[in-house]
PDB file of C-alpha atoms in Angstrom:
ATOM      1  CA  MET S   1       0.000   0.000   0.000  1.00  0.00           C
ATOM      2  CA  LEU S   2       1.399   3.385  -1.030  1.00  0.00           C
ATOM      3  CA  ILE S   3       1.731   5.934   1.815  1.00  0.00           C
ATOM      4  CA  THR S   4       2.230   9.652   1.094  1.00  0.00           C
ATOM      5  CA  LEU S   5       3.426  12.333   3.542  1.00  0.00           C
ATOM      6  CA  VAL S   6       1.938  15.744   2.698  1.00  0.00           C
ATOM      7  CA  ALA S   7       2.915  19.053   4.326  1.00  0.00           C
ATOM      8  CA  LEU S   8       0.915  22.279   4.343  1.00  0.00           C
ATOM      9  CA  LEU S   9       3.472  25.103   4.216  1.00  0.00           C
ATOM     10  CA  CYS S  10       2.733  28.800   4.640  1.00  0.00           C
ATOM     11  CA  ASN S  11       4.763  31.910   3.900  1.00  0.00           C
ATOM     12  CA  GLY S  12       2.741  34.868   5.086  1.00  0.00           C
ATOM     13  CA  GLU S  13      -0.723  34.534   3.548  1.00  0.00           C
ATOM     14  CA  VAL S  14       0.382  32.079   0.852  1.00  0.00           C
ATOM     15  CA  CYS S  15      -0.033  28.376   1.669  1.00  0.00           C
ATOM     16  CA  LEU S  16       0.895  25.355  -0.448  1.00  0.00           C
ATOM     17  CA  GLU S  17       0.514  21.613  -0.066  1.00  0.00           C
ATOM     18  CA  LYS S  18       3.693  19.713  -0.897  1.00  0.00           C
ATOM     19  CA  VAL S  19       4.357  15.978  -1.067  1.00  0.00           C
ATOM     20  CA  VAL S  20       7.387  15.398   1.162  1.00  0.00           C
ATOM     21  CA  THR S  21       7.848  11.720   0.315  1.00  0.00           C
ATOM     22  CA  ASN S  22       5.972   8.512  -0.304  1.00  0.00           C
ATOM     23  CA  SER S  23       6.657   4.846   0.234  1.00  0.00           C
ATOM     24  CA  ASP S  24       7.824   4.465  -3.378  1.00  0.00           C
ATOM     25  CA  LEU S  25      10.669   6.929  -2.640  1.00  0.00           C
ATOM     26  CA  SER S  26      11.404   5.830   0.925  1.00  0.00           C
ATOM     27  CA  SER S  27      10.443   2.855   3.017  1.00  0.00           C
ATOM     28  CA  ILE S  28       7.874   4.654   5.198  1.00  0.00           C
ATOM     29  CA  THR S  29       4.900   2.823   6.584  1.00  0.00           C
ATOM     30  CA  MET S  30       1.753   4.509   7.891  1.00  0.00           C
ATOM     31  CA  MET S  31       3.014   4.054  11.457  1.00  0.00           C
ATOM     32  CA  ASP S  32       6.433   5.546  10.569  1.00  0.00           C
ATOM     33  CA  CYS S  33       4.708   8.437   8.855  1.00  0.00           C
ATOM     34  CA  GLU S  34       2.454   9.191  11.806  1.00  0.00           C
ATOM     35  CA  MET S  35       5.238   8.861  14.404  1.00  0.00           C
ATOM     36  CA  HIS S  36       8.179  10.518  12.618  1.00  0.00           C
ATOM     37  CA  ALA S  37       6.600  12.930  10.124  1.00  0.00           C
ATOM     38  CA  GLN S  38       7.580  16.116  11.975  1.00  0.00           C
ATOM     39  CA  ALA S  39      11.268  15.173  12.128  1.00  0.00           C
ATOM     40  CA  GLY S  40      11.268  14.170   8.460  1.00  0.00           C
ATOM     41  CA  ILE S  41       9.551  17.378   7.411  1.00  0.00           C
ATOM     42  CA  ALA S  42      11.983  19.498   9.463  1.00  0.00           C
ATOM     43  CA  GLU S  43      14.933  17.869   7.687  1.00  0.00           C
ATOM     44  CA  TRP S  44      13.221  18.215   4.309  1.00  0.00           C
ATOM     45  CA  LEU S  45      12.558  21.928   4.962  1.00  0.00           C
ATOM     46  CA  GLN S  46      16.188  22.594   5.972  1.00  0.00           C
ATOM     47  CA  ASN S  47      17.558  20.968   2.838  1.00  0.00           C
ATOM     48  CA  GLY S  48      15.097  22.333   0.295  1.00  0.00           C
ATOM     49  CA  PRO S  49      13.783  25.529  -1.242  1.00  0.00           C
ATOM     50  CA  TYR S  50      11.139  26.097   1.456  1.00  0.00           C
ATOM     51  CA  ARG S  51      13.497  26.997   4.356  1.00  0.00           C
ATOM     52  CA  SER S  52      11.678  30.252   5.127  1.00  0.00           C
ATOM     53  CA  TRP S  53       8.215  28.640   5.012  1.00  0.00           C
ATOM     54  CA  LYS S  54       6.384  27.550   8.163  1.00  0.00           C
ATOM     55  CA  LEU S  55       4.805  24.139   8.625  1.00  0.00           C
ATOM     56  CA  GLN S  56       1.088  24.707   9.195  1.00  0.00           C
ATOM     57  CA  SER S  57       0.063  21.046   9.282  1.00  0.00           C
ATOM     58  CA  TYR S  58       0.799  17.659   7.762  1.00  0.00           C
ATOM     59  CA  LYS S  59      -0.994  14.443   6.982  1.00  0.00           C
ATOM     60  CA  CYS S  60      -0.219  10.862   6.106  1.00  0.00           C
ATOM     61  CA  VAL S  61      -2.506   9.487   3.421  1.00  0.00           C
ATOM     62  CA  PHE S  62      -3.017   6.141   1.747  1.00  0.00           C
ATOM     63  CA  GLY S  63      -2.301   6.101  -1.966  1.00  0.00           C
ATOM     64  CA  LYS S  64      -1.028   8.705  -4.392  1.00  0.00           C
ATOM     65  CA  TYR S  65      -1.857  12.262  -3.358  1.00  0.00           C
ATOM     66  CA  VAL S  66      -2.105  15.216  -5.713  1.00  0.00           C
ATOM     67  CA  PRO S  67      -1.525  18.445  -3.754  1.00  0.00           C
ATOM     68  CA  LYS S  68      -3.906  21.340  -4.073  1.00  0.00           C
ATOM     69  CA  SER S  69      -2.065  24.194  -5.792  1.00  0.00           C
ATOM     70  CA  ALA S  70      -3.023  26.696  -3.074  1.00  0.00           C
ATOM     71  CA  ALA S  71      -4.799  26.149   0.214  1.00  0.00           C
TER      72      ALA S  71
END
């Protein structure tokens, strides 16, 4: 079963949903996603183009997830 970790990032009034990873790219399970998502997102934010963005929320979903372009 494919698991996808999705982050809702905000920079001021602008918010975007971004797929952080999924179980095709890493070996996450739903339990791993739910327990370790915040640490994984923090590392992902530090090493990517969204360093100045704030994490508003996140979710772990079953299957492929297509982010909304703006929340």
